[in-house]
Amino acid sequence: MKTLRLKFVLDLVRVIVNVIYIFVVIAVGFWVVDYFSIYKAASGYSFSGIDGYARLIIAFIFAEILGYVESSLREKYL
């Protein structure tokens, strides 16, 4: 029963990591598609999109760390 719970939790963590990756890819895709309007807004106003990109980088790093922890726990206990 304990192994089943651990497997369920690790599978849930893997799903969360994959969802984070999907959101990062979608956000980068939207950035590429909408690059010129963002550039116009940035040059016309004092708009800085750095905060959004920093959040994407942090989300990607968090997903990498979470994926590493999940895979090492899966390797050790299952």
Short mmCIF file of N, CA and C in Angstrom, two decimals:
data_model
loop_
_atom_site.label_atom_id
_atom_site.label_comp_id
_atom_site.label_asym_id
_atom_site.label_seq_id
_atom_site.Cartn_x
_atom_site.Cartn_y
_atom_site.Cartn_z
N MET A 1 0.82 -1.19 0.00
CA MET A 1 0.00 0.00 0.00
C MET A 1 0.87 1.26 0.00
N LYS A 2 1.97 1.21 0.76
CA LYS A 2 2.87 2.35 0.83
C LYS A 2 3.49 2.64 -0.52
N THR A 3 3.86 1.57 -1.24
CA THR A 3 4.46 1.73 -2.56
C THR A 3 3.45 2.30 -3.55
N LEU A 4 2.21 1.89 -3.42
CA LEU A 4 1.16 2.41 -4.30
C LEU A 4 0.95 3.91 -4.08
N ARG A 5 0.97 4.34 -2.83
CA ARG A 5 0.84 5.78 -2.53
C ARG A 5 2.02 6.56 -3.07
N LEU A 6 3.22 6.02 -2.88
CA LEU A 6 4.41 6.70 -3.38
C LEU A 6 4.38 6.79 -4.89
N LYS A 7 3.97 5.72 -5.55
CA LYS A 7 3.87 5.74 -7.01
C LYS A 7 2.84 6.76 -7.46
N PHE A 8 1.72 6.86 -6.77
CA PHE A 8 0.69 7.85 -7.11
C PHE A 8 1.23 9.27 -6.95
N VAL A 9 1.91 9.54 -5.85
CA VAL A 9 2.46 10.88 -5.61
C VAL A 9 3.52 11.22 -6.65
N LEU A 10 4.40 10.28 -6.97
CA LEU A 10 5.43 10.53 -7.96
C LEU A 10 4.84 10.73 -9.35
N ASP A 11 3.79 9.99 -9.68
CA ASP A 11 3.10 10.20 -10.96
C ASP A 11 2.44 11.57 -11.00
N LEU A 12 1.88 11.99 -9.89
CA LEU A 12 1.26 13.32 -9.81
C LEU A 12 2.32 14.42 -9.98
N VAL A 13 3.48 14.24 -9.37
CA VAL A 13 4.57 15.20 -9.53
C VAL A 13 5.02 15.24 -10.99
N ARG A 14 5.09 14.10 -11.64
CA ARG A 14 5.49 14.06 -13.05
C ARG A 14 4.47 14.81 -13.92
N VAL A 15 3.20 14.67 -13.61
CA VAL A 15 2.17 15.40 -14.35
C VAL A 15 2.32 16.90 -14.15
N ILE A 16 2.60 17.32 -12.92
CA ILE A 16 2.79 18.74 -12.64
C ILE A 16 3.99 19.28 -13.41
N VAL A 17 5.07 18.54 -13.44
CA VAL A 17 6.27 18.96 -14.19
C VAL A 17 5.94 19.09 -15.67
N ASN A 18 5.22 18.13 -16.22
CA ASN A 18 4.87 18.20 -17.64
C ASN A 18 3.94 19.38 -17.94
N VAL A 19 3.04 19.68 -17.03
CA VAL A 19 2.15 20.83 -17.21
C VAL A 19 2.95 22.13 -17.20
N ILE A 20 3.93 22.23 -16.31
CA ILE A 20 4.79 23.42 -16.28
C ILE A 20 5.54 23.55 -17.59
N TYR A 21 6.09 22.46 -18.10
CA TYR A 21 6.79 22.50 -19.39
C TYR A 21 5.86 22.96 -20.51
N ILE A 22 4.64 22.44 -20.52
CA ILE A 22 3.68 22.82 -21.56
C ILE A 22 3.35 24.30 -21.49
N PHE A 23 3.13 24.83 -20.27
CA PHE A 23 2.84 26.25 -20.13
C PHE A 23 4.02 27.12 -20.56
N VAL A 24 5.23 26.70 -20.27
CA VAL A 24 6.41 27.46 -20.70
C VAL A 24 6.50 27.46 -22.22
N VAL A 25 6.28 26.33 -22.85
CA VAL A 25 6.34 26.25 -24.31
C VAL A 25 5.25 27.11 -24.95
N ILE A 26 4.05 27.08 -24.40
CA ILE A 26 2.95 27.89 -24.93
C ILE A 26 3.27 29.38 -24.76
N ALA A 27 3.80 29.76 -23.61
CA ALA A 27 4.13 31.16 -23.37
C ALA A 27 5.21 31.64 -24.33
N VAL A 28 6.22 30.82 -24.56
CA VAL A 28 7.28 31.19 -25.51
C VAL A 28 6.69 31.27 -26.92
N GLY A 29 5.80 30.37 -27.26
CA GLY A 29 5.13 30.43 -28.58
C GLY A 29 4.34 31.70 -28.75
N PHE A 30 3.58 32.10 -27.74
CA PHE A 30 2.85 33.36 -27.81
C PHE A 30 3.80 34.55 -27.92
N TRP A 31 4.94 34.48 -27.23
CA TRP A 31 5.91 35.56 -27.30
C TRP A 31 6.47 35.68 -28.72
N VAL A 32 6.75 34.54 -29.36
CA VAL A 32 7.29 34.57 -30.72
C VAL A 32 6.25 35.11 -31.69
N VAL A 33 5.02 34.68 -31.55
CA VAL A 33 3.96 35.13 -32.46
C VAL A 33 3.67 36.62 -32.27
N ASP A 34 3.71 37.08 -31.04
CA ASP A 34 3.32 38.45 -30.72
C ASP A 34 4.53 39.35 -30.48
N TYR A 35 5.69 38.99 -31.02
CA TYR A 35 6.93 39.71 -30.73
C TYR A 35 6.88 41.17 -31.18
N PHE A 36 6.37 41.42 -32.38
CA PHE A 36 6.42 42.78 -32.92
C PHE A 36 5.49 43.73 -32.18
N SER A 37 4.34 43.26 -31.75
CA SER A 37 3.45 44.15 -30.98
C SER A 37 4.03 44.42 -29.59
N ILE A 38 4.72 43.43 -29.02
CA ILE A 38 5.38 43.66 -27.73
C ILE A 38 6.52 44.67 -27.92
N TYR A 39 7.23 44.55 -29.03
CA TYR A 39 8.34 45.47 -29.29
C TYR A 39 7.82 46.90 -29.47
N LYS A 40 6.70 47.06 -30.17
CA LYS A 40 6.11 48.39 -30.35
C LYS A 40 5.66 48.96 -29.01
N ALA A 41 5.04 48.13 -28.19
CA ALA A 41 4.59 48.60 -26.88
C ALA A 41 5.78 48.97 -26.01
N ALA A 42 6.85 48.20 -26.11
CA ALA A 42 8.03 48.49 -25.30
C ALA A 42 8.72 49.76 -25.76
N SER A 43 8.72 50.02 -27.05
CA SER A 43 9.37 51.23 -27.53
C SER A 43 8.47 52.44 -27.37
N GLY A 44 7.15 52.26 -27.42
CA GLY A 44 6.23 53.38 -27.28
C GLY A 44 6.01 53.79 -25.84
N TYR A 45 6.06 52.87 -24.96
CA TYR A 45 5.85 53.12 -23.54
C TYR A 45 7.07 52.63 -22.78
N SER A 46 7.09 52.88 -21.53
CA SER A 46 8.19 52.35 -20.73
C SER A 46 7.78 51.00 -20.17
N PHE A 47 7.44 50.09 -21.06
CA PHE A 47 7.00 48.74 -20.70
C PHE A 47 8.19 47.81 -20.67
N SER A 48 8.31 47.05 -19.62
CA SER A 48 9.39 46.09 -19.54
C SER A 48 8.80 44.70 -19.37
N GLY A 49 9.04 43.85 -20.35
CA GLY A 49 8.53 42.49 -20.29
C GLY A 49 9.49 41.53 -19.62
N ILE A 50 10.53 42.05 -19.00
CA ILE A 50 11.54 41.21 -18.36
C ILE A 50 10.93 40.38 -17.23
N ASP A 51 10.00 40.95 -16.50
CA ASP A 51 9.42 40.23 -15.37
C ASP A 51 8.74 38.94 -15.82
N GLY A 52 8.01 38.99 -16.93
CA GLY A 52 7.35 37.80 -17.43
C GLY A 52 8.34 36.73 -17.86
N TYR A 53 9.43 37.16 -18.49
CA TYR A 53 10.43 36.21 -18.94
C TYR A 53 11.18 35.61 -17.75
N ALA A 54 11.40 36.43 -16.74
CA ALA A 54 12.05 35.91 -15.53
C ALA A 54 11.17 34.86 -14.86
N ARG A 55 9.87 35.09 -14.86
CA ARG A 55 8.96 34.09 -14.29
C ARG A 55 8.98 32.80 -15.09
N LEU A 56 9.07 32.91 -16.40
CA LEU A 56 9.17 31.70 -17.23
C LEU A 56 10.45 30.93 -16.93
N ILE A 57 11.54 31.65 -16.78
CA ILE A 57 12.82 30.99 -16.48
C ILE A 57 12.76 30.33 -15.11
N ILE A 58 12.18 31.02 -14.13
CA ILE A 58 12.06 30.45 -12.79
C ILE A 58 11.16 29.22 -12.82
N ALA A 59 10.06 29.27 -13.58
CA ALA A 59 9.16 28.11 -13.68
C ALA A 59 9.89 26.93 -14.33
N PHE A 60 10.69 27.21 -15.35
CA PHE A 60 11.44 26.14 -16.02
C PHE A 60 12.46 25.53 -15.07
N ILE A 61 13.18 26.36 -14.33
CA ILE A 61 14.17 25.85 -13.37
C ILE A 61 13.48 25.04 -12.28
N PHE A 62 12.34 25.53 -11.79
CA PHE A 62 11.58 24.80 -10.77
C PHE A 62 11.13 23.44 -11.31
N ALA A 63 10.68 23.40 -12.56
CA ALA A 63 10.25 22.13 -13.15
C ALA A 63 11.43 21.17 -13.30
N GLU A 64 12.60 21.70 -13.65
CA GLU A 64 13.79 20.85 -13.77
C GLU A 64 14.17 20.26 -12.41
N ILE A 65 14.15 21.07 -11.37
CA ILE A 65 14.50 20.59 -10.03
C ILE A 65 13.48 19.57 -9.55
N LEU A 66 12.21 19.87 -9.76
CA LEU A 66 11.15 18.95 -9.34
C LEU A 66 11.24 17.64 -10.11
N GLY A 67 11.55 17.70 -11.39
CA GLY A 67 11.72 16.48 -12.19
C GLY A 67 12.90 15.66 -11.73
N TYR A 68 13.98 16.33 -11.36
CA TYR A 68 15.16 15.61 -10.86
C TYR A 68 14.85 14.91 -9.54
N VAL A 69 14.18 15.61 -8.64
CA VAL A 69 13.83 15.01 -7.34
C VAL A 69 12.89 13.83 -7.56
N GLU A 70 11.92 14.00 -8.44
CA GLU A 70 10.97 12.92 -8.71
C GLU A 70 11.67 11.70 -9.29
N SER A 71 12.57 11.91 -10.24
CA SER A 71 13.24 10.76 -10.86
C SER A 71 14.19 10.08 -9.88
N SER A 72 14.85 10.86 -9.03
CA SER A 72 15.75 10.22 -8.06
C SER A 72 14.96 9.46 -6.99
N LEU A 73 13.82 9.98 -6.56
CA LEU A 73 12.98 9.24 -5.61
C LEU A 73 12.40 7.99 -6.25
N ARG A 74 12.00 8.10 -7.51
CA ARG A 74 11.45 6.94 -8.21
C ARG A 74 12.52 5.85 -8.35
N GLU A 75 13.74 6.27 -8.66
CA GLU A 75 14.84 5.31 -8.82
C GLU A 75 15.22 4.67 -7.49
N LYS A 76 15.17 5.45 -6.42
CA LYS A 76 15.58 4.94 -5.12
C LYS A 76 14.54 4.02 -4.48
N TYR A 77 13.26 4.38 -4.58
CA TYR A 77 12.23 3.66 -3.82
C TYR A 77 11.37 2.72 -4.65
N LEU A 78 11.39 2.86 -5.97
CA LEU A 78 10.52 1.97 -6.76
C LEU A 78 11.31 1.05 -7.64
#
